[in-house]
Amino acid sequence: MIKLIQIDDSGSGSLIGGTCIGAMRTETKEYYHEIIPIELYRPNIFDNKQYLEHAVEITKSLLNKLSVSKDEEIEVCRGYMFDRARVWLKENGYNHISTSIEDPLQTCVEATFESYTIGLGLPKQFLNYTKYPFHFHRLLRWVYADYENRYPLCKTGWKSWKKYGSLSVTTTYKRLPKSRYRCLKCGLPIEDNSSVKVLKYISNRPNIIYLHEQC
């Protein structure tokens, strides 16, 4: 069996949460991960790219946990998240290459990030519903459904957040004779013939969010 260390990330493109970095010894499936905290994606801090330096520290920590020697082969994701980590690996004499990471690590680190966002409150059924779970504008709808509680979970240093993160929202009420919706605030189904709260805003297109009247 090939002995190999893989290092990959998940979540760097998700509006919600920080970024998960995981490492695996492929022959044993020994796996560890750590999260780059959302605080490093705040305005000003994000612009300084401190998250890249934190990725170096996580890389060091994960290699230590896996007891990786410098003659072992390491595959590192070629994405920008590891720009500084690759420099550190080279300077410290590790046997590494930059490549596209596939299984077994890819699925594992993606599942870890999904579990992490569910822990932040993102509904599992919401992830299952979307074709691409972390699509920016779909996540933005979830944020606007409970803005005050959810915007702290966002990468607010992003240019896209600066453009779409403080939109004007109107609130009205109506009755829905037929409903196939779930309340994006509490997550429970909205029953037929319910009185609902209706939130409207315009991002890349007009958006309508239905909530329970009491939510």
PDB file of C-alpha atoms in Angstrom:
ATOM      1  CA  MET A   1       0.000   0.000   0.000  1.00  0.00           C
ATOM      2  CA  ILE A   2       1.273   3.467  -0.939  1.00  0.00           C
ATOM      3  CA  LYS A   3       2.353   5.573   2.021  1.00  0.00           C
ATOM      4  CA  LEU A   4       1.170   9.119   1.508  1.00  0.00           C
ATOM      5  CA  ILE A   5       0.156  12.222   3.447  1.00  0.00           C
ATOM      6  CA  GLN A   6      -2.597  14.398   1.980  1.00  0.00           C
ATOM      7  CA  ILE A   7      -3.433  17.979   3.045  1.00  0.00           C
ATOM      8  CA  ASP A   8      -6.555  19.746   1.814  1.00  0.00           C
ATOM      9  CA  ASP A   9      -9.019  22.478   2.760  1.00  0.00           C
ATOM     10  CA  SER A  10     -12.781  22.945   2.577  1.00  0.00           C
ATOM     11  CA  GLY A  11     -14.958  25.980   3.150  1.00  0.00           C
ATOM     12  CA  SER A  12     -12.724  28.761   1.855  1.00  0.00           C
ATOM     13  CA  GLY A  13     -15.444  29.523  -0.702  1.00  0.00           C
ATOM     14  CA  SER A  14     -18.350  29.342   1.749  1.00  0.00           C
ATOM     15  CA  LEU A  15     -19.909  32.569   3.033  1.00  0.00           C
ATOM     16  CA  ILE A  16     -20.667  30.789   6.321  1.00  0.00           C
ATOM     17  CA  GLY A  17     -17.920  29.798   8.738  1.00  0.00           C
ATOM     18  CA  GLY A  18     -14.138  29.762   8.652  1.00  0.00           C
ATOM     19  CA  THR A  19     -12.119  27.207   6.678  1.00  0.00           C
ATOM     20  CA  CYS A  20     -11.427  23.592   7.548  1.00  0.00           C
ATOM     21  CA  ILE A  21      -7.948  22.198   6.929  1.00  0.00           C
ATOM     22  CA  GLY A  22      -7.484  18.453   7.151  1.00  0.00           C
ATOM     23  CA  ALA A  23      -4.605  16.012   6.812  1.00  0.00           C
ATOM     24  CA  MET A  24      -4.652  12.253   6.408  1.00  0.00           C
ATOM     25  CA  ARG A  25      -2.186   9.380   6.362  1.00  0.00           C
ATOM     26  CA  THR A  26      -3.822   7.502   3.492  1.00  0.00           C
ATOM     27  CA  GLU A  27      -2.674   3.960   4.266  1.00  0.00           C
ATOM     28  CA  THR A  28      -4.156   4.045   7.782  1.00  0.00           C
ATOM     29  CA  LYS A  29      -6.904   6.701   7.245  1.00  0.00           C
ATOM     30  CA  GLU A  30      -5.581   8.492  10.333  1.00  0.00           C
ATOM     31  CA  TYR A  31      -7.127  11.954  10.020  1.00  0.00           C
ATOM     32  CA  TYR A  32      -6.959  15.280  11.840  1.00  0.00           C
ATOM     33  CA  HIS A  33      -8.423  18.669  11.133  1.00  0.00           C
ATOM     34  CA  GLU A  34      -8.488  22.213  12.490  1.00  0.00           C
ATOM     35  CA  ILE A  35     -10.556  25.298  11.629  1.00  0.00           C
ATOM     36  CA  ILE A  36      -9.289  28.714  10.563  1.00  0.00           C
ATOM     37  CA  PRO A  37     -11.559  30.896  12.724  1.00  0.00           C
ATOM     38  CA  ILE A  38     -14.162  33.192  11.210  1.00  0.00           C
ATOM     39  CA  GLU A  39     -12.529  36.129  13.019  1.00  0.00           C
ATOM     40  CA  LEU A  40      -9.712  36.075  10.458  1.00  0.00           C
ATOM     41  CA  TYR A  41     -12.285  36.810   7.739  1.00  0.00           C
ATOM     42  CA  ARG A  42     -13.388  40.113   9.261  1.00  0.00           C
ATOM     43  CA  PRO A  43     -12.722  43.437   7.471  1.00  0.00           C
ATOM     44  CA  ASN A  44      -9.109  44.692   7.677  1.00  0.00           C
ATOM     45  CA  ILE A  45      -7.904  41.375   9.160  1.00  0.00           C
ATOM     46  CA  PHE A  46      -9.027  39.571   5.996  1.00  0.00           C
ATOM     47  CA  ASP A  47      -7.254  42.137   3.811  1.00  0.00           C
ATOM     48  CA  ASN A  48      -3.983  41.329   5.605  1.00  0.00           C
ATOM     49  CA  LYS A  49      -4.429  37.633   4.709  1.00  0.00           C
ATOM     50  CA  GLN A  50      -3.703  36.428   8.223  1.00  0.00           C
ATOM     51  CA  TYR A  51      -5.742  33.325   7.401  1.00  0.00           C
ATOM     52  CA  LEU A  52      -2.862  32.196   5.157  1.00  0.00           C
ATOM     53  CA  GLU A  53      -0.406  32.427   8.063  1.00  0.00           C
ATOM     54  CA  HIS A  54      -2.891  30.545  10.243  1.00  0.00           C
ATOM     55  CA  ALA A  55      -2.977  27.835   7.552  1.00  0.00           C
ATOM     56  CA  VAL A  56       0.787  27.460   8.038  1.00  0.00           C
ATOM     57  CA  GLU A  57       0.335  26.965  11.779  1.00  0.00           C
ATOM     58  CA  ILE A  58      -2.406  24.403  11.221  1.00  0.00           C
ATOM     59  CA  THR A  59      -0.252  22.564   8.685  1.00  0.00           C
ATOM     60  CA  LYS A  60       2.550  22.355  11.252  1.00  0.00           C
ATOM     61  CA  SER A  61       0.128  21.088  13.892  1.00  0.00           C
ATOM     62  CA  LEU A  62      -1.411  18.421  11.655  1.00  0.00           C
ATOM     63  CA  LEU A  63       1.980  17.119  10.496  1.00  0.00           C
ATOM     64  CA  ASN A  64       3.008  16.870  14.135  1.00  0.00           C
ATOM     65  CA  LYS A  65      -0.153  14.958  15.053  1.00  0.00           C
ATOM     66  CA  LEU A  66       0.508  12.523  12.206  1.00  0.00           C
ATOM     67  CA  SER A  67       4.217  12.234  13.156  1.00  0.00           C
ATOM     68  CA  VAL A  68       5.246  12.982   9.562  1.00  0.00           C
ATOM     69  CA  SER A  69       8.928  12.594   8.742  1.00  0.00           C
ATOM     70  CA  LYS A  70      10.635  14.750   6.129  1.00  0.00           C
ATOM     71  CA  ASP A  71      11.211  11.844   3.759  1.00  0.00           C
ATOM     72  CA  GLU A  72       7.507  10.921   3.538  1.00  0.00           C
ATOM     73  CA  GLU A  73       5.621  12.005   0.423  1.00  0.00           C
ATOM     74  CA  ILE A  74       3.121  14.804   1.037  1.00  0.00           C
ATOM     75  CA  GLU A  75       0.427  15.935  -1.389  1.00  0.00           C
ATOM     76  CA  VAL A  76      -0.765  19.497  -0.747  1.00  0.00           C
ATOM     77  CA  CYS A  77      -3.791  21.088  -2.373  1.00  0.00           C
ATOM     78  CA  ARG A  78      -2.636  23.535  -5.039  1.00  0.00           C
ATOM     79  CA  GLY A  79      -5.211  26.158  -3.978  1.00  0.00           C
ATOM     80  CA  TYR A  80      -4.293  29.612  -2.655  1.00  0.00           C
ATOM     81  CA  MET A  81      -5.052  28.596   0.941  1.00  0.00           C
ATOM     82  CA  PHE A  82      -1.660  26.856   1.084  1.00  0.00           C
ATOM     83  CA  ASP A  83       0.443  29.537  -0.653  1.00  0.00           C
ATOM     84  CA  ARG A  84       2.450  30.257   2.502  1.00  0.00           C
ATOM     85  CA  ALA A  85       2.291  26.687   3.793  1.00  0.00           C
ATOM     86  CA  ARG A  86       4.002  25.428   0.634  1.00  0.00           C
ATOM     87  CA  VAL A  87       6.801  27.948   1.179  1.00  0.00           C
ATOM     88  CA  TRP A  88       7.190  26.738   4.766  1.00  0.00           C
ATOM     89  CA  LEU A  89       7.262  23.091   3.670  1.00  0.00           C
ATOM     90  CA  LYS A  90       9.977  23.821   1.115  1.00  0.00           C
ATOM     91  CA  GLU A  91      12.061  25.888   3.520  1.00  0.00           C
ATOM     92  CA  ASN A  92      11.890  23.100   6.095  1.00  0.00           C
ATOM     93  CA  GLY A  93      12.854  20.308   3.726  1.00  0.00           C
ATOM     94  CA  TYR A  94       9.579  18.392   3.484  1.00  0.00           C
ATOM     95  CA  ASN A  95       9.029  16.081   0.511  1.00  0.00           C
ATOM     96  CA  HIS A  96       5.878  17.640  -0.922  1.00  0.00           C
ATOM     97  CA  ILE A  97       4.135  18.277  -4.209  1.00  0.00           C
ATOM     98  CA  SER A  98       1.262  20.585  -5.148  1.00  0.00           C
ATOM     99  CA  THR A  99      -1.653  18.771  -6.732  1.00  0.00           C
ATOM    100  CA  SER A 100      -5.422  18.384  -6.874  1.00  0.00           C
ATOM    101  CA  ILE A 101      -6.475  16.397  -3.809  1.00  0.00           C
ATOM    102  CA  GLU A 102      -8.932  13.560  -4.300  1.00  0.00           C
ATOM    103  CA  ASP A 103     -10.169  10.785  -2.026  1.00  0.00           C
ATOM    104  CA  PRO A 104      -9.728   9.524   0.554  1.00  0.00           C
ATOM    105  CA  LEU A 105      -9.108  12.984   2.070  1.00  0.00           C
ATOM    106  CA  GLN A 106     -11.329  15.125  -0.155  1.00  0.00           C
ATOM    107  CA  THR A 107     -14.629  13.570   0.905  1.00  0.00           C
ATOM    108  CA  CYS A 108     -13.521  13.447   4.532  1.00  0.00           C
ATOM    109  CA  VAL A 109     -12.567  17.121   4.824  1.00  0.00           C
ATOM    110  CA  GLU A 110     -15.711  18.242   2.953  1.00  0.00           C
ATOM    111  CA  ALA A 111     -17.870  16.199   5.332  1.00  0.00           C
ATOM    112  CA  THR A 112     -16.032  17.753   8.290  1.00  0.00           C
ATOM    113  CA  PHE A 113     -16.763  21.258   7.019  1.00  0.00           C
ATOM    114  CA  GLU A 114     -20.430  20.432   6.467  1.00  0.00           C
ATOM    115  CA  SER A 115     -20.696  19.104  10.029  1.00  0.00           C
ATOM    116  CA  TYR A 116     -19.009  22.258  11.285  1.00  0.00           C
ATOM    117  CA  THR A 117     -21.504  24.539   9.487  1.00  0.00           C
ATOM    118  CA  ILE A 118     -24.426  22.443  10.749  1.00  0.00           C
ATOM    119  CA  GLY A 119     -22.999  23.034  14.209  1.00  0.00           C
ATOM    120  CA  LEU A 120     -23.167  26.764  13.485  1.00  0.00           C
ATOM    121  CA  GLY A 121     -26.873  26.352  12.766  1.00  0.00           C
ATOM    122  CA  LEU A 122     -27.058  25.801   9.012  1.00  0.00           C
ATOM    123  CA  PRO A 123     -29.889  23.266   8.494  1.00  0.00           C
ATOM    124  CA  LYS A 124     -28.935  19.850   7.129  1.00  0.00           C
ATOM    125  CA  GLN A 125     -31.969  19.862   4.853  1.00  0.00           C
ATOM    126  CA  PHE A 126     -30.831  23.209   3.455  1.00  0.00           C
ATOM    127  CA  LEU A 127     -27.505  21.646   2.458  1.00  0.00           C
ATOM    128  CA  ASN A 128     -29.280  18.662   0.904  1.00  0.00           C
ATOM    129  CA  TYR A 129     -31.622  20.920  -1.074  1.00  0.00           C
ATOM    130  CA  THR A 130     -29.015  22.999  -2.844  1.00  0.00           C
ATOM    131  CA  LYS A 131     -27.103  21.627  -5.816  1.00  0.00           C
ATOM    132  CA  TYR A 132     -23.955  23.374  -4.607  1.00  0.00           C
ATOM    133  CA  PRO A 133     -24.290  23.527  -0.811  1.00  0.00           C
ATOM    134  CA  PHE A 134     -22.267  26.675  -0.238  1.00  0.00           C
ATOM    135  CA  HIS A 135     -23.550  28.846  -3.079  1.00  0.00           C
ATOM    136  CA  PHE A 136     -23.164  32.485  -1.940  1.00  0.00           C
ATOM    137  CA  HIS A 137     -26.624  33.824  -2.774  1.00  0.00           C
ATOM    138  CA  ARG A 138     -28.447  30.787  -1.372  1.00  0.00           C
ATOM    139  CA  LEU A 139     -26.547  31.143   1.886  1.00  0.00           C
ATOM    140  CA  LEU A 140     -27.295  34.862   1.838  1.00  0.00           C
ATOM    141  CA  ARG A 141     -31.017  34.041   1.933  1.00  0.00           C
ATOM    142  CA  TRP A 142     -30.457  31.976   5.081  1.00  0.00           C
ATOM    143  CA  VAL A 143     -28.522  34.861   6.646  1.00  0.00           C
ATOM    144  CA  TYR A 144     -31.210  37.451   5.896  1.00  0.00           C
ATOM    145  CA  ALA A 145     -33.858  35.183   7.429  1.00  0.00           C
ATOM    146  CA  ASP A 146     -32.290  35.885  10.862  1.00  0.00           C
ATOM    147  CA  TYR A 147     -29.810  38.632  10.087  1.00  0.00           C
ATOM    148  CA  GLU A 148     -28.768  39.822  13.542  1.00  0.00           C
ATOM    149  CA  ASN A 149     -27.891  36.314  14.720  1.00  0.00           C
ATOM    150  CA  ARG A 150     -26.377  35.032  11.493  1.00  0.00           C
ATOM    151  CA  TYR A 151     -24.276  37.800   9.998  1.00  0.00           C
ATOM    152  CA  PRO A 152     -21.534  37.174  12.641  1.00  0.00           C
ATOM    153  CA  LEU A 153     -21.134  33.711  11.060  1.00  0.00           C
ATOM    154  CA  CYS A 154     -20.233  35.257   7.686  1.00  0.00           C
ATOM    155  CA  LYS A 155     -16.938  36.091   6.001  1.00  0.00           C
ATOM    156  CA  THR A 156     -17.659  39.803   6.265  1.00  0.00           C
ATOM    157  CA  GLY A 157     -14.282  40.818   4.849  1.00  0.00           C
ATOM    158  CA  TRP A 158     -15.275  39.525   1.412  1.00  0.00           C
ATOM    159  CA  LYS A 159     -15.946  42.057  -1.350  1.00  0.00           C
ATOM    160  CA  SER A 160     -19.174  40.189  -2.088  1.00  0.00           C
ATOM    161  CA  TRP A 161     -20.322  40.724   1.514  1.00  0.00           C
ATOM    162  CA  LYS A 162     -19.515  44.414   1.269  1.00  0.00           C
ATOM    163  CA  LYS A 163     -21.752  44.523  -1.823  1.00  0.00           C
ATOM    164  CA  TYR A 164     -24.628  42.335  -0.614  1.00  0.00           C
ATOM    165  CA  GLY A 165     -24.339  42.206   3.173  1.00  0.00           C
ATOM    166  CA  SER A 166     -26.298  45.348   4.087  1.00  0.00           C
ATOM    167  CA  LEU A 167     -29.216  45.339   1.673  1.00  0.00           C
ATOM    168  CA  SER A 168     -32.547  47.016   2.294  1.00  0.00           C
ATOM    169  CA  VAL A 169     -35.154  44.486   3.422  1.00  0.00           C
ATOM    170  CA  THR A 170     -38.909  45.043   3.461  1.00  0.00           C
ATOM    171  CA  THR A 171     -41.218  43.074   5.765  1.00  0.00           C
ATOM    172  CA  THR A 172     -44.877  42.345   5.045  1.00  0.00           C
ATOM    173  CA  TYR A 173     -47.418  39.716   6.083  1.00  0.00           C
ATOM    174  CA  LYS A 174     -49.748  37.517   4.057  1.00  0.00           C
ATOM    175  CA  ARG A 175     -51.584  34.201   4.086  1.00  0.00           C
ATOM    176  CA  LEU A 176     -50.279  31.259   2.048  1.00  0.00           C
ATOM    177  CA  PRO A 177     -53.147  29.025   0.850  1.00  0.00           C
ATOM    178  CA  LYS A 178     -50.647  26.416  -0.376  1.00  0.00           C
ATOM    179  CA  SER A 179     -47.153  26.012   0.995  1.00  0.00           C
ATOM    180  CA  ARG A 180     -44.135  23.924   0.051  1.00  0.00           C
ATOM    181  CA  TYR A 181     -41.765  26.040   2.120  1.00  0.00           C
ATOM    182  CA  ARG A 182     -39.776  25.684   5.300  1.00  0.00           C
ATOM    183  CA  CYS A 183     -39.255  28.674   7.538  1.00  0.00           C
ATOM    184  CA  LEU A 184     -35.655  29.773   6.969  1.00  0.00           C
ATOM    185  CA  LYS A 185     -35.465  31.037  10.550  1.00  0.00           C
ATOM    186  CA  CYS A 186     -36.655  28.060  12.638  1.00  0.00           C
ATOM    187  CA  GLY A 187     -36.367  25.399   9.926  1.00  0.00           C
ATOM    188  CA  LEU A 188     -39.835  23.915  10.457  1.00  0.00           C
ATOM    189  CA  PRO A 189     -42.366  23.459   7.630  1.00  0.00           C
ATOM    190  CA  ILE A 190     -44.836  26.226   6.865  1.00  0.00           C
ATOM    191  CA  GLU A 191     -48.280  24.655   6.748  1.00  0.00           C
ATOM    192  CA  ASP A 192     -50.953  25.354   4.138  1.00  0.00           C
ATOM    193  CA  ASN A 193     -53.210  28.311   4.877  1.00  0.00           C
ATOM    194  CA  SER A 194     -50.642  29.836   7.261  1.00  0.00           C
ATOM    195  CA  SER A 195     -50.093  33.495   8.037  1.00  0.00           C
ATOM    196  CA  VAL A 196     -46.466  34.229   7.161  1.00  0.00           C
ATOM    197  CA  LYS A 197     -43.903  36.966   7.439  1.00  0.00           C
ATOM    198  CA  VAL A 198     -42.525  37.921   4.025  1.00  0.00           C
ATOM    199  CA  LEU A 199     -39.009  39.374   3.645  1.00  0.00           C
ATOM    200  CA  LYS A 200     -38.032  40.923   0.320  1.00  0.00           C
ATOM    201  CA  TYR A 201     -34.663  42.208  -0.869  1.00  0.00           C
ATOM    202  CA  ILE A 202     -32.740  42.478  -4.125  1.00  0.00           C
ATOM    203  CA  SER A 203     -29.251  41.017  -4.465  1.00  0.00           C
ATOM    204  CA  ASN A 204     -28.269  39.606  -7.859  1.00  0.00           C
ATOM    205  CA  ARG A 205     -32.021  39.155  -8.322  1.00  0.00           C
ATOM    206  CA  PRO A 206     -35.246  39.801  -6.351  1.00  0.00           C
ATOM    207  CA  ASN A 207     -35.556  37.481  -3.328  1.00  0.00           C
ATOM    208  CA  ILE A 208     -38.576  36.505  -1.254  1.00  0.00           C
ATOM    209  CA  ILE A 209     -38.210  34.699   2.066  1.00  0.00           C
ATOM    210  CA  TYR A 210     -41.185  33.208   3.921  1.00  0.00           C
ATOM    211  CA  LEU A 211     -41.059  32.845   7.702  1.00  0.00           C
ATOM    212  CA  HIS A 212     -43.606  31.791  10.256  1.00  0.00           C
ATOM    213  CA  GLU A 213     -45.524  34.850  11.380  1.00  0.00           C
ATOM    214  CA  GLN A 214     -44.145  34.520  14.911  1.00  0.00           C
ATOM    215  CA  CYS A 215     -40.527  33.909  13.789  1.00  0.00           C
TER     216      CYS A 215
END
